[in-house]
């Protein structure tokens, strides 16, 4: 069964600044909870992302057990959106869209994650029991991290 998770956040910065930050895989560790022990294993270019770019990293999503996750950047529209898709990892399917839209008082950043858990019916049960909640927790952490990185000016 396929699921979709969508979250939006207004970030207090301009589009170029947020795009430069969000489109650099090197910044992922700054917005990922420490308990996930996120580590990039592939060498990354300095020039930003591009379609076909492969990113290899380890992450500990459950019980502190390290797992290799490989994503491919499948689509990029500079300053507007990019898409990463899992090639190797914990899900049967993972498609993550990152959208950016300049607004009057900041940038609306929207994440849309479409995923299929592994193991059929057991995966569907795991989604109800903890996957959906874990995704929500990770994105709550990311949003708080983004608010700290791009604070509102009083």
XYZ file of N, CA and C in Angstrom:
462
model
N 0.829 -1.178 0.000
C 0.000 0.000 0.000
C 0.878 1.246 0.000
N 0.493 2.246 -0.770
C 1.229 3.502 -0.890
C 0.664 4.551 0.066
N 1.575 5.317 0.681
C 1.192 6.377 1.614
C 1.822 7.682 1.167
N 1.242 8.790 1.631
C 1.820 10.093 1.329
C 1.829 10.946 2.583
N 2.917 11.637 2.753
C 3.156 12.497 3.902
C 3.492 13.875 3.349
N 2.795 14.914 3.804
C 3.018 16.258 3.277
C 3.139 17.246 4.428
N 4.161 18.093 4.371
C 4.357 19.132 5.374
C 4.839 20.398 4.692
N 4.369 21.541 5.174
C 4.803 22.836 4.667
C 5.249 23.706 5.829
N 6.207 24.578 5.542
C 6.741 25.484 6.550
C 7.128 26.790 5.860
N 6.804 27.898 6.504
C 7.241 29.200 6.023
C 8.584 29.491 6.690
N 9.619 29.641 5.867
C 10.972 29.859 6.378
C 11.339 31.323 6.196
N 11.878 31.907 7.237
C 12.176 33.333 7.269
C 13.499 33.639 6.563
N 13.484 33.594 5.239
C 14.654 33.933 4.440
C 14.196 34.167 3.010
N 15.149 34.454 2.142
C 14.810 34.627 0.730
C 15.020 33.312 -0.013
N 14.465 33.232 -1.195
C 14.479 31.995 -1.976
C 15.900 31.530 -2.277
N 16.784 32.407 -2.705
C 18.142 31.992 -3.058
C 18.862 31.388 -1.857
N 18.755 32.043 -0.705
C 19.427 31.552 0.503
C 18.901 30.176 0.895
N 17.583 30.011 0.896
C 17.019 28.717 1.280
C 17.353 27.648 0.245
N 17.265 27.993 -1.027
C 17.609 27.019 -2.071
C 19.058 26.561 -1.919
N 19.970 27.515 -1.724
C 21.381 27.151 -1.577
C 21.588 26.209 -0.392
N 20.873 26.441 0.694
C 20.989 25.577 1.863
C 20.359 24.204 1.609
N 19.099 24.204 1.180
C 18.337 22.953 1.070
C 18.814 22.059 -0.071
N 19.373 22.640 -1.114
C 19.789 21.822 -2.252
C 21.218 21.296 -2.106
N 21.837 21.549 -0.965
C 23.166 20.999 -0.695
C 23.030 19.797 0.237
N 23.291 18.592 -0.259
C 23.190 17.410 0.611
C 24.081 17.509 1.849
N 25.126 18.324 1.770
C 26.028 18.488 2.914
C 25.298 19.057 4.128
N 24.161 19.712 3.923
C 23.414 20.313 5.033
C 22.382 19.373 5.655
N 22.200 18.191 5.092
C 21.191 17.262 5.621
C 21.423 16.924 7.093
N 22.678 16.763 7.468
C 22.949 16.393 8.865
C 22.534 17.493 9.841
N 22.460 18.744 9.371
C 22.071 19.861 10.235
C 20.577 19.850 10.558
N 19.793 19.113 9.767
C 18.340 19.093 9.986
C 17.819 17.674 10.235
N 18.735 16.763 10.602
C 18.362 15.376 10.900
C 18.631 15.104 12.378
N 17.687 14.486 13.075
C 17.893 14.211 14.505
C 19.183 13.427 14.761
N 19.897 13.800 15.814
C 21.166 13.146 16.155
C 21.028 11.645 16.347
N 19.902 11.206 16.914
C 19.730 9.774 17.202
C 19.739 8.917 15.938
N 19.544 9.537 14.777
C 19.551 8.769 13.523
C 20.968 8.520 13.014
N 21.964 9.168 13.647
C 23.371 8.952 13.306
C 23.621 9.042 11.794
N 23.096 10.097 11.190
C 23.160 10.323 9.752
C 24.577 10.667 9.317
N 25.114 9.914 8.335
C 26.457 10.178 7.827
C 26.483 9.978 6.317
N 26.943 11.002 5.603
C 27.103 10.898 4.155
C 28.386 10.133 3.870
N 28.307 9.141 2.999
C 29.450 8.291 2.665
C 30.024 8.600 1.283
N 29.247 9.220 0.421
C 29.728 9.507 -0.932
C 30.394 10.876 -0.969
N 31.309 11.046 -1.909
C 31.900 12.374 -2.088
C 30.892 13.226 -2.853
N 30.787 14.474 -2.469
C 29.788 15.362 -3.059
C 30.464 16.524 -3.766
N 29.924 16.906 -4.912
C 30.511 18.055 -5.615
C 30.193 19.354 -4.880
N 31.012 20.345 -5.097
C 30.790 21.643 -4.469
C 29.706 22.448 -5.182
N 29.362 22.078 -6.395
C 28.486 22.908 -7.217
C 26.995 22.666 -7.026
N 26.584 21.919 -6.052
C 25.149 21.692 -5.852
C 24.674 20.412 -6.520
N 23.371 20.213 -6.482
C 22.832 18.944 -6.975
C 22.437 19.033 -8.440
N 22.267 17.841 -9.032
C 21.906 17.732 -10.440
C 21.177 16.407 -10.647
N 20.327 16.318 -11.673
C 19.641 15.056 -11.955
C 20.665 13.947 -12.218
N 20.428 12.812 -11.600
C 21.335 11.674 -11.726
C 22.329 11.572 -10.589
N 22.413 12.592 -9.762
C 23.336 12.577 -8.630
C 22.925 11.481 -7.651
N 23.884 10.662 -7.252
C 23.642 9.592 -6.286
C 24.267 10.000 -4.955
N 23.510 9.810 -3.873
C 23.994 10.146 -2.539
C 23.904 8.883 -1.687
N 25.048 8.475 -1.132
C 25.112 7.289 -0.283
C 25.338 7.758 1.143
N 24.507 7.268 2.046
C 24.692 7.606 3.441
C 24.242 6.459 4.325
N 24.646 6.523 5.581
C 24.157 5.567 6.571
C 23.259 6.327 7.531
N 22.282 5.607 8.029
C 21.313 6.169 8.951
C 20.858 5.039 9.870
N 20.450 5.390 11.073
C 19.981 4.393 12.047
C 18.517 4.679 12.378
N 17.591 4.239 11.526
C 16.190 4.563 11.770
C 15.557 3.752 12.901
N 16.061 2.545 13.149
C 15.476 1.686 14.187
C 16.560 1.016 15.025
N 16.378 1.023 16.325
C 17.214 0.264 17.260
C 18.710 0.553 17.108
N 19.057 1.747 16.619
C 20.452 2.168 16.434
C 21.237 1.251 15.506
N 20.531 0.518 14.637
C 21.193 -0.351 13.672
C 21.480 0.445 12.400
N 22.773 0.548 12.015
C 23.098 1.322 10.823
C 22.594 0.646 9.555
N 22.144 1.469 8.635
C 21.605 0.975 7.373
C 22.114 1.889 6.262
N 22.469 1.297 5.142
C 22.866 2.085 3.979
C 21.619 2.544 3.247
N 21.602 3.815 2.897
C 20.498 4.377 2.124
C 21.137 5.094 0.942
N 20.686 4.784 -0.247
C 21.176 5.433 -1.459
C 19.996 6.120 -2.122
N 20.140 7.427 -2.345
C 19.098 8.160 -3.056
C 19.682 8.747 -4.334
N 18.805 8.908 -5.303
C 19.167 9.552 -6.561
C 18.351 10.824 -6.695
N 19.008 11.913 -7.066
C 18.301 13.148 -7.387
C 17.779 12.943 -8.815
N 16.465 12.868 -8.944
C 15.889 12.535 -10.251
C 15.417 13.747 -11.033
N 15.190 14.861 -10.340
C 14.688 16.048 -11.015
C 15.085 17.284 -10.221
N 15.505 18.329 -10.955
C 15.871 19.594 -10.316
C 15.393 20.736 -11.197
N 14.687 21.656 -10.601
C 14.344 22.933 -11.238
C 14.878 23.999 -10.284
N 16.047 24.560 -10.623
C 16.740 25.472 -9.714
C 15.817 26.549 -9.159
N 15.837 26.675 -7.825
C 15.042 27.682 -7.151
C 13.582 27.328 -6.988
N 13.170 26.166 -7.489
C 11.760 25.795 -7.440
C 11.500 24.457 -6.742
N 12.169 23.399 -7.187
C 11.957 22.089 -6.572
C 13.082 21.128 -6.942
N 13.184 20.070 -6.152
C 13.998 18.915 -6.530
C 13.348 17.673 -5.953
N 13.697 16.533 -6.542
C 13.113 15.253 -6.136
C 14.244 14.270 -5.868
N 14.149 13.573 -4.731
C 15.067 12.457 -4.493
C 14.253 11.176 -4.370
N 14.820 10.086 -4.897
C 14.179 8.775 -4.849
C 15.161 7.755 -4.302
N 14.658 6.900 -3.424
C 15.475 5.843 -2.854
C 15.817 4.819 -3.929
N 17.094 4.429 -3.973
C 17.526 3.328 -4.826
C 17.844 2.102 -3.983
N 18.389 2.319 -2.787
C 18.649 1.241 -1.824
C 18.276 1.802 -0.465
N 17.521 1.032 0.314
C 17.151 1.513 1.638
C 16.007 0.735 2.239
N 15.413 1.306 3.280
C 14.422 0.565 4.060
C 13.035 0.462 3.424
N 12.742 1.267 2.429
C 11.394 1.278 1.859
C 11.339 0.505 0.549
N 10.168 0.000 0.246
C 9.966 -0.611 -1.069
C 10.008 0.486 -2.128
N 9.457 1.669 -1.775
C 9.493 2.829 -2.668
C 9.513 4.086 -1.818
N 10.329 5.084 -2.230
C 10.445 6.363 -1.544
C 10.654 7.439 -2.610
N 9.762 8.406 -2.650
C 9.804 9.513 -3.611
C 9.566 10.783 -2.802
N 10.581 11.661 -2.729
C 10.509 12.839 -1.864
C 10.648 14.098 -2.715
N 9.572 14.872 -2.766
C 9.567 16.148 -3.488
C 9.811 17.274 -2.496
N 10.696 18.204 -2.894
C 11.021 19.387 -2.090
C 10.634 20.603 -2.936
N 9.644 21.364 -2.506
C 9.163 22.525 -3.266
C 9.451 23.810 -2.493
N 9.774 24.881 -3.245
C 10.118 26.173 -2.661
C 9.374 27.267 -3.417
N 8.709 28.151 -2.657
C 7.950 29.229 -3.288
C 8.126 30.513 -2.471
N 8.645 31.535 -3.144
C 8.832 32.823 -2.471
C 7.474 33.420 -2.120
N 7.333 33.830 -0.892
C 6.131 34.522 -0.416
C 6.555 35.898 0.093
N 5.588 36.722 0.419
C 5.874 38.078 0.879
C 6.731 38.098 2.141
N 6.479 37.153 3.054
C 7.172 37.157 4.344
C 8.095 35.951 4.546
N 8.611 35.386 3.466
C 9.532 34.260 3.568
C 9.370 33.323 2.391
N 9.836 32.095 2.577
C 9.747 31.070 1.529
C 8.913 29.912 2.058
N 7.902 29.543 1.298
C 7.104 28.368 1.654
C 7.845 27.143 1.145
N 8.255 26.308 2.085
C 8.966 25.073 1.778
C 7.994 23.921 2.029
N 7.753 23.111 1.011
C 6.813 22.001 1.128
C 7.521 20.701 0.780
N 7.380 19.728 1.662
C 7.898 18.379 1.432
C 6.719 17.457 1.185
N 6.808 16.673 0.119
C 5.800 15.649 -0.168
C 6.548 14.330 -0.310
N 6.284 13.416 0.611
C 6.940 12.110 0.595
C 5.886 11.064 0.266
N 6.113 10.342 -0.812
C 5.257 9.220 -1.184
C 6.098 7.967 -0.979
N 5.565 7.014 -0.229
C 6.375 5.844 0.112
C 5.526 4.579 0.215
N 6.203 3.466 0.046
C 5.610 2.152 0.276
C 6.538 1.420 1.237
N 6.044 1.054 2.415
C 6.880 0.295 3.350
C 7.193 -1.091 2.769
N 8.242 -1.722 3.253
C 8.552 -3.086 2.805
C 7.592 -4.095 3.425
N 7.630 -5.301 2.964
C 6.977 -6.466 3.577
C 5.445 -6.460 3.541
N 4.841 -5.853 2.532
C 3.407 -5.968 2.321
C 2.552 -5.610 3.518
N 1.753 -6.580 3.988
C 0.832 -6.355 5.103
C 1.587 -5.999 6.383
N 2.734 -6.632 6.614
C 3.528 -6.298 7.804
C 4.026 -4.853 7.733
N 4.394 -4.417 6.525
C 4.816 -3.034 6.338
C 3.673 -2.062 6.583
N 2.478 -2.437 6.145
C 1.299 -1.594 6.382
C 1.035 -1.484 7.890
N 1.182 -2.571 8.600
C 1.024 -2.555 10.053
C 2.118 -1.710 10.699
N 3.361 -1.859 10.228
C 4.470 -1.057 10.752
C 4.213 0.424 10.509
N 3.589 0.756 9.373
C 3.281 2.157 9.091
C 2.317 2.711 10.130
N 1.305 1.934 10.469
C 0.327 2.363 11.473
C 0.981 2.472 12.850
N 1.840 1.497 13.185
C 2.425 1.443 14.522
C 3.547 2.453 14.748
N 4.425 2.673 13.723
C 5.531 3.589 14.000
C 6.094 4.360 12.810
N 5.989 3.895 11.582
C 6.625 4.610 10.470
C 6.041 6.013 10.302
N 4.724 6.108 10.258
C 4.070 7.405 10.082
C 4.447 8.362 11.216
N 4.471 7.861 12.431
C 4.836 8.686 13.587
C 6.298 9.100 13.510
N 7.172 8.192 13.108
C 8.588 8.518 13.005
C 8.827 9.596 11.942
N 8.151 9.488 10.796
C 8.278 10.529 9.771
C 7.823 11.885 10.319
N 6.723 11.882 11.025
C 6.218 13.114 11.611
C 7.236 13.708 12.591
N 7.827 12.872 13.417
C 8.827 13.316 14.394
C 10.057 13.892 13.694
N 10.515 13.231 12.638
C 11.690 13.713 11.894
C 11.404 15.076 11.279
N 10.221 15.253 10.683
C 9.905 16.532 10.057
C 9.649 17.626 11.092
N 9.130 17.275 12.247
C 9.000 18.264 13.323
C 10.387 18.751 13.739
N 11.321 17.828 13.844
C 12.697 18.184 14.180
C 13.274 19.100 13.097
N 13.065 18.732 11.833
C 13.580 19.538 10.721
C 13.022 20.952 10.754
N 11.738 21.070 11.030
C 11.130 22.399 11.040
C 11.691 23.246 12.169
N 11.901 22.650 13.336
C 12.510 23.389 14.451
C 13.939 23.784 14.103
N 14.676 22.883 13.458
C 16.048 23.179 13.050
C 16.071 24.322 12.042
N 15.151 24.328 11.097
C 15.089 25.399 10.105
C 14.755 26.732 10.775
N 13.867 26.720 11.763
C 13.536 27.951 12.493
C 14.756 28.491 13.240
N 15.611 27.592 13.743
C 16.832 28.035 14.424
C 17.853 28.565 13.421
N 17.948 27.916 12.273
C 18.908 28.338 11.254
C 18.501 29.645 10.576
N 17.188 29.851 10.467
C 16.643 31.052 9.795
C 15.631 31.713 10.737
N 16.118 32.312 11.827
C 15.188 32.858 12.828
C 14.411 34.060 12.322
N 13.238 34.217 12.874
C 12.420 35.388 12.565
C 13.027 36.597 13.256
N 13.062 37.693 12.557
C 13.610 38.930 13.104
C 12.464 39.725 13.729
N 12.603 40.078 14.990
C 11.546 40.804 15.699
C 11.488 42.255 15.289
